[in-house]
XYZ file of C-alpha atoms in Angstrom:
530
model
C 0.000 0.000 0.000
C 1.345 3.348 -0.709
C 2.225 6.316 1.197
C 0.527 9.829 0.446
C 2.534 12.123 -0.982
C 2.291 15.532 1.033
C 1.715 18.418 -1.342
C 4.304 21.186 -1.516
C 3.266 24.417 0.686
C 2.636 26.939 -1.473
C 5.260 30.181 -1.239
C 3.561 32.876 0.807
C 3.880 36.555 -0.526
C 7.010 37.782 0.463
C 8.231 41.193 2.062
C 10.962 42.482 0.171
C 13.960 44.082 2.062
C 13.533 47.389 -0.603
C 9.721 47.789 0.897
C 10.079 47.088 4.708
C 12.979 49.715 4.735
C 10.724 52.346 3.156
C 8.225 51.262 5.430
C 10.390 52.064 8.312
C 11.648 54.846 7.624
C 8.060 56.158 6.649
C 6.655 55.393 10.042
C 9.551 57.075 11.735
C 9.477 60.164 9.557
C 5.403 60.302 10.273
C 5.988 59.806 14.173
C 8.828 62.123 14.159
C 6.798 64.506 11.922
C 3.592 63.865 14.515
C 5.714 64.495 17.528
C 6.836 67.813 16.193
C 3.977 68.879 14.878
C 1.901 68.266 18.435
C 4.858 69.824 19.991
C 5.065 72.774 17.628
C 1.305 73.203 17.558
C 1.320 73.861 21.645
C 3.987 76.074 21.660
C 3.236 78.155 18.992
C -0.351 78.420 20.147
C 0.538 79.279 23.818
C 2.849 81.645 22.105
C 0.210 83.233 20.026
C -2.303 83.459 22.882
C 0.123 85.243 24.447
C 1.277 87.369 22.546
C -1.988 88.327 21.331
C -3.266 88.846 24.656
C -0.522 91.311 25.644
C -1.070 93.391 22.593
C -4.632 93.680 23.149
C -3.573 94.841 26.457
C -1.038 97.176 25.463
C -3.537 98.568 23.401
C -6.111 98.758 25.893
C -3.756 100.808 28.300
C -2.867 103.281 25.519
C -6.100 103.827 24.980
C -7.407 103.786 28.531
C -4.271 106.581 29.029
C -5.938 108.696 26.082
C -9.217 108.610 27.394
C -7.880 109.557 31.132
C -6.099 112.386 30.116
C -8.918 113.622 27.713
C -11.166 113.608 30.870
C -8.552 115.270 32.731
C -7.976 117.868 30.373
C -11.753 118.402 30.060
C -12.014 118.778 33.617
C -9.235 121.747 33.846
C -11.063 123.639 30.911
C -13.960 123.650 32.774
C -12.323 124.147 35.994
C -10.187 127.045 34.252
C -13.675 128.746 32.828
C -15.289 128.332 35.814
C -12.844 130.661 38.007
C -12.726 132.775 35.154
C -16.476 133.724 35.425
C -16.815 133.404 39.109
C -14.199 136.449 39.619
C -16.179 139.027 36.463
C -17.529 141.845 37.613
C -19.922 143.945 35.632
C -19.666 141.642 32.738
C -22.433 142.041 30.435
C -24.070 138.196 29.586
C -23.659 138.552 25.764
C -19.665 138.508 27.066
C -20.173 135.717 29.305
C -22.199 134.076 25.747
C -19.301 135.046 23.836
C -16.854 133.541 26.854
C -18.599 129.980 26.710
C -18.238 129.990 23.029
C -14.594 130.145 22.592
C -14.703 127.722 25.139
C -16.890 125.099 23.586
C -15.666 125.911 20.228
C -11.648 126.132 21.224
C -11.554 122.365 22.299
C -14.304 120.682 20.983
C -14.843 118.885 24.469
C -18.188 119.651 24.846
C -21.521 120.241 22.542
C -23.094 122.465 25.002
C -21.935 123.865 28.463
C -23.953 126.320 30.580
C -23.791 128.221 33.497
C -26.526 127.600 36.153
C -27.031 129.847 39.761
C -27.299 128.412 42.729
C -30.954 128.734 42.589
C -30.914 126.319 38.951
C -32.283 129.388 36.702
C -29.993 128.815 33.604
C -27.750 132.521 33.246
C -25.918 131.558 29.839
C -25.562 128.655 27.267
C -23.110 128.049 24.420
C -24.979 127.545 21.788
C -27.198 129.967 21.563
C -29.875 127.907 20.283
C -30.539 125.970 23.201
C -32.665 128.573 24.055
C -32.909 128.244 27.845
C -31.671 131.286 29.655
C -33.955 132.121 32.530
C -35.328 128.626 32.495
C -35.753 126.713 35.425
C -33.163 123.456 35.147
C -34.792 119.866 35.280
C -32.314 117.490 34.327
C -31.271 115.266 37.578
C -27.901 114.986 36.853
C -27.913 119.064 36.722
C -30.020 119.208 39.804
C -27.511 116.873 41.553
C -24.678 118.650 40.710
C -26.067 121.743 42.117
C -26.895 119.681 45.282
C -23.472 118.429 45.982
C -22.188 122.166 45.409
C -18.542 120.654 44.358
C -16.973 118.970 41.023
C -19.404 116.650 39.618
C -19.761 113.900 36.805
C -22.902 111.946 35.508
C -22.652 108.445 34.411
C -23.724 108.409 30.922
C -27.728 108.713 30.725
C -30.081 108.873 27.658
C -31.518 112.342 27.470
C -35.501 112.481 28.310
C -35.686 115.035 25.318
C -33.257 114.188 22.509
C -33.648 110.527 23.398
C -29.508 110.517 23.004
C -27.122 109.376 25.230
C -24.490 111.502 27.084
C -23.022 112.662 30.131
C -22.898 115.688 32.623
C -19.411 117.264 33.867
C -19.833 120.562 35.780
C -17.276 122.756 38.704
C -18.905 125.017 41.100
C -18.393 128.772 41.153
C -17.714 130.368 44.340
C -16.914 134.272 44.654
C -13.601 135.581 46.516
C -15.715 135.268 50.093
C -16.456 131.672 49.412
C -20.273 132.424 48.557
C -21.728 129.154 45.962
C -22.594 130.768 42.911
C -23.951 128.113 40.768
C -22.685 125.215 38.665
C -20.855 125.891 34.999
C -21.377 122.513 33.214
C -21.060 121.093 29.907
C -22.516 117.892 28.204
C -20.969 115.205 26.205
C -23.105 113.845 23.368
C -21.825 110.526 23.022
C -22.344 109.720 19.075
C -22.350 113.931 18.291
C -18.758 115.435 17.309
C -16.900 116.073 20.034
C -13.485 114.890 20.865
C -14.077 111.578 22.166
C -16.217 110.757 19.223
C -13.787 111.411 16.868
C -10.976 109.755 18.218
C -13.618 106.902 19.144
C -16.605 107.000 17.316
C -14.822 105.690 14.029
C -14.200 102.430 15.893
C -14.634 99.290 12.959
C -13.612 95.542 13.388
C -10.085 94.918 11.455
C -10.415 92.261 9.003
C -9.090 89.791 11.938
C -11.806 90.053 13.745
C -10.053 92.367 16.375
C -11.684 95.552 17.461
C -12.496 97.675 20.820
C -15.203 98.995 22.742
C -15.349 101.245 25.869
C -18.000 100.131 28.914
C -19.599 102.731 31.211
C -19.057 102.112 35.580
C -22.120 100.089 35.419
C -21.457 98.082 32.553
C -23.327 99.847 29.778
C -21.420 100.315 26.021
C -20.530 103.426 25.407
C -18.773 103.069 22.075
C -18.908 99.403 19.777
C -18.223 98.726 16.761
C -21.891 97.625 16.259
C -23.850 101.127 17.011
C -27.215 99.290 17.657
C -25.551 98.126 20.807
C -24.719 101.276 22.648
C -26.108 101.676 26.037
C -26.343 97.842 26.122
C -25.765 95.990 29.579
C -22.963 93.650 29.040
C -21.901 93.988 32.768
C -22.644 89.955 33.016
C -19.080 89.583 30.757
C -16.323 88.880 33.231
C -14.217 91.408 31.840
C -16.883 93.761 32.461
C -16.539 92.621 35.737
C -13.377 93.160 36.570
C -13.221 96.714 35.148
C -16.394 97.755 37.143
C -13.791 96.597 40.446
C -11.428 98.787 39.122
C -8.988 95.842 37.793
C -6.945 95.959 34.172
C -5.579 93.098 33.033
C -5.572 90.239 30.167
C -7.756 86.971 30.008
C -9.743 84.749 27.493
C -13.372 84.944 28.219
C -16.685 84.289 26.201
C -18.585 87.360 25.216
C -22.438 88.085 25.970
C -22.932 86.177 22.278
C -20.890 83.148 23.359
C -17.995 83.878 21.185
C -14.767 82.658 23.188
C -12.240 85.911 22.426
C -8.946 87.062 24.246
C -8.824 90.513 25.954
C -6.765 92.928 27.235
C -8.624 95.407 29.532
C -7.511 98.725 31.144
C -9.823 100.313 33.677
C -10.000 104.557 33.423
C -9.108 105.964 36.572
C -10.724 109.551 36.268
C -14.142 108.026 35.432
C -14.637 104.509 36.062
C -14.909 103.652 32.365
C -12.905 100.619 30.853
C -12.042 99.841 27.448
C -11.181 96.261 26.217
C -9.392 95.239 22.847
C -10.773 91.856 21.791
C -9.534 89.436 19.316
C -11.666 86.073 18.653
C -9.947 82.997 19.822
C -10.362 81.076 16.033
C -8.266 83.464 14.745
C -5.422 81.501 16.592
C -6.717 78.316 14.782
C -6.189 79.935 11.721
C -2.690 80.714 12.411
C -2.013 77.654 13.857
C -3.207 76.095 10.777
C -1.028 77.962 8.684
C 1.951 77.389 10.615
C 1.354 73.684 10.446
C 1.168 73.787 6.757
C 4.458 75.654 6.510
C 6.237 72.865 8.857
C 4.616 70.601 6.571
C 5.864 72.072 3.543
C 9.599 72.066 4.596
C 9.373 68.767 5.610
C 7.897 66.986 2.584
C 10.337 67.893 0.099
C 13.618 66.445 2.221
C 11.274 63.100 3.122
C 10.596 62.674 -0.404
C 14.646 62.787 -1.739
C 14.949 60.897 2.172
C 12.670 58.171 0.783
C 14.756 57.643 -2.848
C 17.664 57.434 -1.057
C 16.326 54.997 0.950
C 15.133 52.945 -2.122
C 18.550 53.080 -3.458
C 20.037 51.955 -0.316
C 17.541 49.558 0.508
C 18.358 48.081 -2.974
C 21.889 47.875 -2.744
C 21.636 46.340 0.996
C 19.440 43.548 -0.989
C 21.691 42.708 -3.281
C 24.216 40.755 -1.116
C 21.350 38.489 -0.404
C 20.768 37.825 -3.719
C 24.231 37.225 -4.261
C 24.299 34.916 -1.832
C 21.015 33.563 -2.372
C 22.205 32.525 -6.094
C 25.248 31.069 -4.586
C 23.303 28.763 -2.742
C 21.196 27.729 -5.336
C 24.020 26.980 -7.683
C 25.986 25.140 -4.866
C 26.351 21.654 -6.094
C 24.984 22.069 -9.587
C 27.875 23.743 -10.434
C 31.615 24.966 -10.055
C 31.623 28.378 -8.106
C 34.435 30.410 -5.698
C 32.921 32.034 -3.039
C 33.150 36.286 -3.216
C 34.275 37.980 -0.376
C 31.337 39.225 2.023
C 31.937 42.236 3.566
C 29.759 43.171 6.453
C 27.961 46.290 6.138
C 24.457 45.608 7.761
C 25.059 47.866 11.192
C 26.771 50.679 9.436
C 24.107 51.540 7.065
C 21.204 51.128 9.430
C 23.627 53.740 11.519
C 24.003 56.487 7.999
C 20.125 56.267 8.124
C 19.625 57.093 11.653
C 21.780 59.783 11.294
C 20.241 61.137 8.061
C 17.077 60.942 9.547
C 18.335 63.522 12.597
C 19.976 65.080 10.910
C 17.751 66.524 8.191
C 15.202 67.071 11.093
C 17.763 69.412 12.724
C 18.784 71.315 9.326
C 14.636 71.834 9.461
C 14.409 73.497 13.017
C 16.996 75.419 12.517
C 16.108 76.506 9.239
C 12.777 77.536 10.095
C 14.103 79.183 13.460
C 16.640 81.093 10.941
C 14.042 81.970 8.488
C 11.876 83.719 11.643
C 14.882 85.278 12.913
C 15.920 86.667 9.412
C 12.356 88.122 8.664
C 12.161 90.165 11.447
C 15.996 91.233 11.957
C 18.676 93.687 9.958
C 21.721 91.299 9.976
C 24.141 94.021 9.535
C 22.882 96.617 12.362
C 21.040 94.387 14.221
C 17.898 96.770 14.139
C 14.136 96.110 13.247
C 14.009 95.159 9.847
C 11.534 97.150 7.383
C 9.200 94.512 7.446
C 8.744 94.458 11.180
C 8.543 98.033 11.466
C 5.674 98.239 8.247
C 3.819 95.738 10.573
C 4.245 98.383 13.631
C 3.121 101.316 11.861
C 0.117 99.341 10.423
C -0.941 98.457 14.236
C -0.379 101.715 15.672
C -2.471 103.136 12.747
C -4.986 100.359 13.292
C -4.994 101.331 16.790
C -5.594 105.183 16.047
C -2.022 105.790 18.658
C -0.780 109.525 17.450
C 2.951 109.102 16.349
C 6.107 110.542 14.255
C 8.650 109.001 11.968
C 11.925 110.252 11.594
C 13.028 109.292 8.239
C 17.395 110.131 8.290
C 19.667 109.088 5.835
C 23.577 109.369 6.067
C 25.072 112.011 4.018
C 27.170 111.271 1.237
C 26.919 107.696 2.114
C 27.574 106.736 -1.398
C 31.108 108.394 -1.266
C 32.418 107.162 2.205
C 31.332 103.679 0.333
C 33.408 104.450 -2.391
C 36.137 106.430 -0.833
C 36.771 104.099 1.891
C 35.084 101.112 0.961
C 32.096 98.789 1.907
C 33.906 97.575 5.161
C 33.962 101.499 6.233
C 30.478 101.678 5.698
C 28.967 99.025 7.306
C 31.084 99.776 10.374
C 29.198 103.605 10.010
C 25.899 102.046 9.752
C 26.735 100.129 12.915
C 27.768 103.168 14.780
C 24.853 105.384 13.609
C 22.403 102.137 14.638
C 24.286 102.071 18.023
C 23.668 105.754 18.272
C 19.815 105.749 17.389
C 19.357 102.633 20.105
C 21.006 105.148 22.733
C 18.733 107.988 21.625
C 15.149 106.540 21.811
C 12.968 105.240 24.821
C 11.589 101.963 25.374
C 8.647 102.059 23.439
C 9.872 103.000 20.370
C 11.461 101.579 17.331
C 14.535 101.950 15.441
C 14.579 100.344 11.833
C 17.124 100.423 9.151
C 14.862 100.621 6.335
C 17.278 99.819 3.350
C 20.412 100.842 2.273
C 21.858 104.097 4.668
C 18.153 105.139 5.368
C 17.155 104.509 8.698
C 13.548 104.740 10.414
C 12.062 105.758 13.944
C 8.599 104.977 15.222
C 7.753 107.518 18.277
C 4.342 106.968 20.108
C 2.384 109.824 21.252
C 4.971 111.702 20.274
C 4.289 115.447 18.608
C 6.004 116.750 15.538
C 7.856 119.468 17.425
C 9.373 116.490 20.252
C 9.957 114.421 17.647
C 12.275 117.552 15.916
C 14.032 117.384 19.512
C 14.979 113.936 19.401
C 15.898 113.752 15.797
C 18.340 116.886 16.458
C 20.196 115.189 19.389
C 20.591 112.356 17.274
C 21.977 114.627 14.606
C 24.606 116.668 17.063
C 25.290 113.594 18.599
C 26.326 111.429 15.284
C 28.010 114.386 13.981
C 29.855 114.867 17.160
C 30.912 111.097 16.920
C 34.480 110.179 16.018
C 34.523 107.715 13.236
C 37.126 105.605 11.640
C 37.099 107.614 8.848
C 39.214 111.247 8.208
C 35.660 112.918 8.039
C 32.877 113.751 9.917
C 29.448 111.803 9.179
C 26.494 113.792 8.998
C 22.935 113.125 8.490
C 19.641 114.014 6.867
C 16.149 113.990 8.784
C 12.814 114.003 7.482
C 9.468 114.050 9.926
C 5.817 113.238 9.640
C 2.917 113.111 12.237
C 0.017 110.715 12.066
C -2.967 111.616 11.893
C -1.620 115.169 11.150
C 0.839 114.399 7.881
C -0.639 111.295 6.749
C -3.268 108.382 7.571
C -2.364 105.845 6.049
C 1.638 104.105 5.959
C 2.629 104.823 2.845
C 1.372 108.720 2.903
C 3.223 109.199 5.993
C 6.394 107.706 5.313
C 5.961 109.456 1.728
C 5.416 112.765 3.880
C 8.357 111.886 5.683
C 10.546 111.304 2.470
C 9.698 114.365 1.284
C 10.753 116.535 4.200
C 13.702 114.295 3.907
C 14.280 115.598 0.326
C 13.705 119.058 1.366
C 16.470 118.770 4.377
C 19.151 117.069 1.529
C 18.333 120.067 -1.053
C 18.966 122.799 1.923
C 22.219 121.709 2.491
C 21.936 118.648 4.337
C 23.383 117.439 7.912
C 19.667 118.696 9.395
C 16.058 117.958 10.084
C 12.752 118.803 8.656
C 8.978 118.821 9.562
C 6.926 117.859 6.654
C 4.781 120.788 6.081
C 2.868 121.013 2.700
C-alpha cells in the first residue's frame, strides 16, 4: 500500500527588504513629523495666545491713558472757565455768551456747556440755540450737581428730550468770600462730534476680527463697533466685571454672544470707564493652521529625496542576499568560488539614523533662521523694514498719534566708495548704536534699506519728535569715526494723523521733508509741512 505524498506548501507573498525599509523609515518620519507637529502646535499656540493677549492689552492701556487724560484735560477747561467767570464783575451776559463759546468751540470737548445759579435758573448757554436762559433746570444729573455744590460727573444717561445718550461734567463757582454761585457745566453727546467721538466713534472691526469697545461704571457700552448696541448691559461679561472693580488686566473669556475671544482690559481711573481690545480665539486656529502647513511644507520635500535614497540603499543592501542567495542555489549544480562578504548591515542602518536627525535638525533650525531673518537687519542688528511696516500698520490700526523720523547718512555713497564697503557698514553700525542710545523703550529703530534709517515715536508730537531727531543729529556728527571725516545726516518728519493716515502717505510725507532737508544743504532735520 502506498504512502501519500504531502503536497508542496505553497510560497507565501514575500516582504521584500527594498519595501520594509521604506516602510520604516516612513513610520519614523510620520511619528517624528507627529511628535513635532503636536509639539510645535502647543507652543506656537501658547505663544500666540500670548502674545496676542498682551497686545490687546497694550492697546487697551494706551487707549485707557488717552481717554484719562482727555477727561482730565476736560475737567481743567472747565475748571479754568469756571474761576474765570466766578471772579467778572460787571460783565455784560452777551460777554459771558461770547466767553462759553470760545470755550466750547476752542476744544471741541463739549456740545453744550452752561452756566446755572445756585438757585438752577440757567444765566448763559453756548450755543445759543438751546434757548434756555432764565429757564428753570430739570435734568437730575444738573439738579444733583447743584446739590453736591462741588466737582461733579454723571454716568452716561439717555436724554428724556433728545432721546440721546451723554453725560454731565460741571465745577462750582464760588466768589472771593467763598459764597456758591452756581454750577458751569457742559454735556458730552456721546455719538455727536466732540473729541471723544472722533478719536472713538470711528471704531470698525479689522479684518481679523479684532476691534475695541469702551464700557460705562455700570457696565453699559458706550462706544462698539456695532452702534445698535450702545447703552447695552454687558456687565454679566467677566471682563466687564473686573473693570467695574477697578482691575486691568488680560484673560480669554466668552462674550455676551458666546464667542470665546482674548482681551486685554484697562480700567480709566478719572471716570470709572474701561475699554477692552478683543480678538476672537479662532483666529489663533487659523494661524495655527497655517503654521502647520508651513512645517509641513519644509518637511515633505527632504522626506521625499529621504525616501529615494532609501530605495537606493535599501536596494543595494538587498543585493548581497541575492548574491548569496544565487550562490546557494548553484551550490552543487555547479563549479563556483565564493566572493568575499563584507559586512555592512550595522553601518548603514547607523548612515540612516543619522540622516534621519539630521535633516530634522537642518529643518528646526532653518525655520528658526528663516523667523529670525524676517524680522531682523543682519548688519545693524535693528528692526528690519518689514517688522517696522507691521508696527506702523498696528499703531495706525490702533488710532495711537505718532512721528517718523526718516534720516539718511550724508554722502553715504562716497564714504562707500572712498573708503570702501567695510567702512560703511562699520558707520551704519555706529549710527544704529547711536539711534538705540537715543530713543525710549517704546519705540522703534529700523534700518529701512540701504543708509536710510527709520524711527517709530508713540504719542509723540512733531515738534518732540524735531528734539529727538536733532540730538541724534549733534550727537552722530559729534561722533568720532574711523574715517578722516565727519558723518552727517539728513532727517525728514511726519505726524500721524496730522501728515498722513495711512503708511505709505506718511512715510511718503516723511521722504519728502527728507528731500527738502538734503536740497537745503543737508546734515539737518525737517517737519513735513505742505
Amino acid at each position: 500500500m502506498s504512502r501519500p505524498v504531502a503536497a508542496e506548501p505553497k510560497p507565501g507573498k514575500k516582504l521584500s527588504l527594498t519595501l520594509l525599509l521604506m516602510a520604516l523609515v516612513t513610520l519614523v518620519f510620520l511619528l517624528t513629523t507627529t511628535i513635532l507637529l503636536i509639539g510645535s502646535y502647543q507652543s506656537k499656540k501658547k505663544s500666540l495666545i500670548e502674545t496676542t493677549l498682551n497686545l490687546n492689552y497694550a492697546n487697551a492701556a494706551r487707549m485707557s491713558k488717552t481717554v484719562d487724560s482727555l477727561f482730565r484735560s476736560m475737567r481743567s477747561s472747565l475748571l479754568f472757565s469756571a474761576n474765570q467767570i466766578a471772579n467778572l464783575k460787571d460783565v455784560s451776559p452777551e460777554s459771558i455768551d461770547a466767553y462759553l463759546d470760545l470755550t466750547r468751540n476752542s476744544s471741541n470737548y463739549f456740545n453744550s456747556i452752561i452756566l446755572v445759579n445756585a438757585n438752577g435758573t440757567v444765566l448763559n448757554n453756548s450755543p445759543a440755540e438751546l434757548g434756555i436762559v432764565g429757564r428753570q433746570i430739570t435734568s437730575l444729573q444738573v439738579k444733583e450737581a447743584l446739590r453736591q455744590k462741588k466737582t461733579y460727573l454723571s454716568s452716561p444717561y439717555i436724554a428724556s428730550s433728545t432721546g440721546r445718550m451723554l453725560f454731565f461734567m460741571s465745577e462750582p463757582l464760588y466768589n472771593k468770600d467763598g459764597h456758591y454761585l452756581g454750577q458751569l457745566g457742559g454735556t458730552v453727546y456721546l455719538e455727536d462730534y466732540n473729541i471723544l467721538n472722533m478719536i472713538f466713534g470711528n471704531n470698525v472691526i479689522d479684518e481679523s476680527g479684532s476691534y475695541f469697545y469702551i464700557v460705562s461704571a455700570e457696565g453699559h457700552l458706550l462706544y462698539h463697533p456695532q452702534t445698535g448696541r450702545l447703552n447695552e448691559d454687558v456687565s454679566a461679561n467677566e471682563v466687564v466685571r473686573n473693570l467695574k472693580a477697578g482691575l486691568s488686566g488680560r484673560m480669554e473669556a466668552v462674550n455676551t454672544k458666546e464667542i470665546s475671544m482674548l482681551a486685554g482690559y484697562s480700567a480709566v481711573p478719572s471716570n470709572g470707564w474701561g475699554v477692552v481690545v478683543v480678538s476672537p480665539a479662532h483666529n489663533i486656529q487659523e494661524q495655527l493652521m497655517v503654521h502647520l502647513s508651513k512645517i509641513v511644507a519644509y518637511t515633505i520635500i527632504p522626506f521625499v529625496v529621504l525616501l529615494f535614497c532609501v530605495f537606493v540603499l535599501a536596494h543595494r543592501l538587498a543585493k548581497p542576499f541575492v548574491v548569496l542567495a544565487d550562490l546557494v542555489h548553484r551550490i552543487g549544480k555547479e563549479k563556483i568560488e565564493l566572493p568575499e562578504l563584507k559586512p555592512h548591515w550595522n553601518r548603514e542602518v547607523d548612515l540612516l539614523t543619522t540622516a534621519v536627525v539630521l535633516a530634522w535638525k537642518d529643518i528646526q533650525e532653518h525655520t528658526d533662521q528663516l523667523t529670525q531673518d524676517a524680522m531682523t537687519d543682519l548688519l545693524t542688528g535693528l528692526t528690519n523694514r518689514r517688522s517696522l511696516d507691521i508696527s506702523i500698520s498696528q499703531s495706525i490700526a490702533a488710532r495711537v498719534p505718532f512721528s517718523v523720523i526718516v534720516l539718511d547718512v550724508d554722502k553715504f555713497k562716497f564714504v562707500n566708495d572712498s573708503y570702501g564697503h567695510l567702512a560703511g557698514d562699520e558707520v551704519l553700525r555706529q549710527v544704529a548704536g547711536i539711534l538705540e542710545e537715543s530713543i525710549r523703550p517704546g519705540d522703534i529703530c529700523a534700518r529701512y534699506g540701504g543708509e536710510e534709517f527709520v524711527l517709530l515715536l508713540p504719542r509723540t508730537k512733531p515738534e518732540h519728535a524735531y528734539t529727538v531727531a536733532e540730538r541724534i543729529r549733534k550727537t552722530l556728527e559729534a561722533t568720532e569715526v574711523p574715517l578722516p571725516m565727519k558723518v552727517t545726516s539728513s532727517q525728514g518728519i511726519a505726524h500721524y494723523p496730522t501728515h498722513g493716515r495711512t503708511r505709505e502717505e506718511l512715510l511718503g510725507r516723511a521722504d519728502e521733508a527728507l528731500y527738502t532737508a538734503k536740497q537745503s544743504g543737508r546734515n539737518r532735520t525737517v517737519i513735513y509741512s505742505e
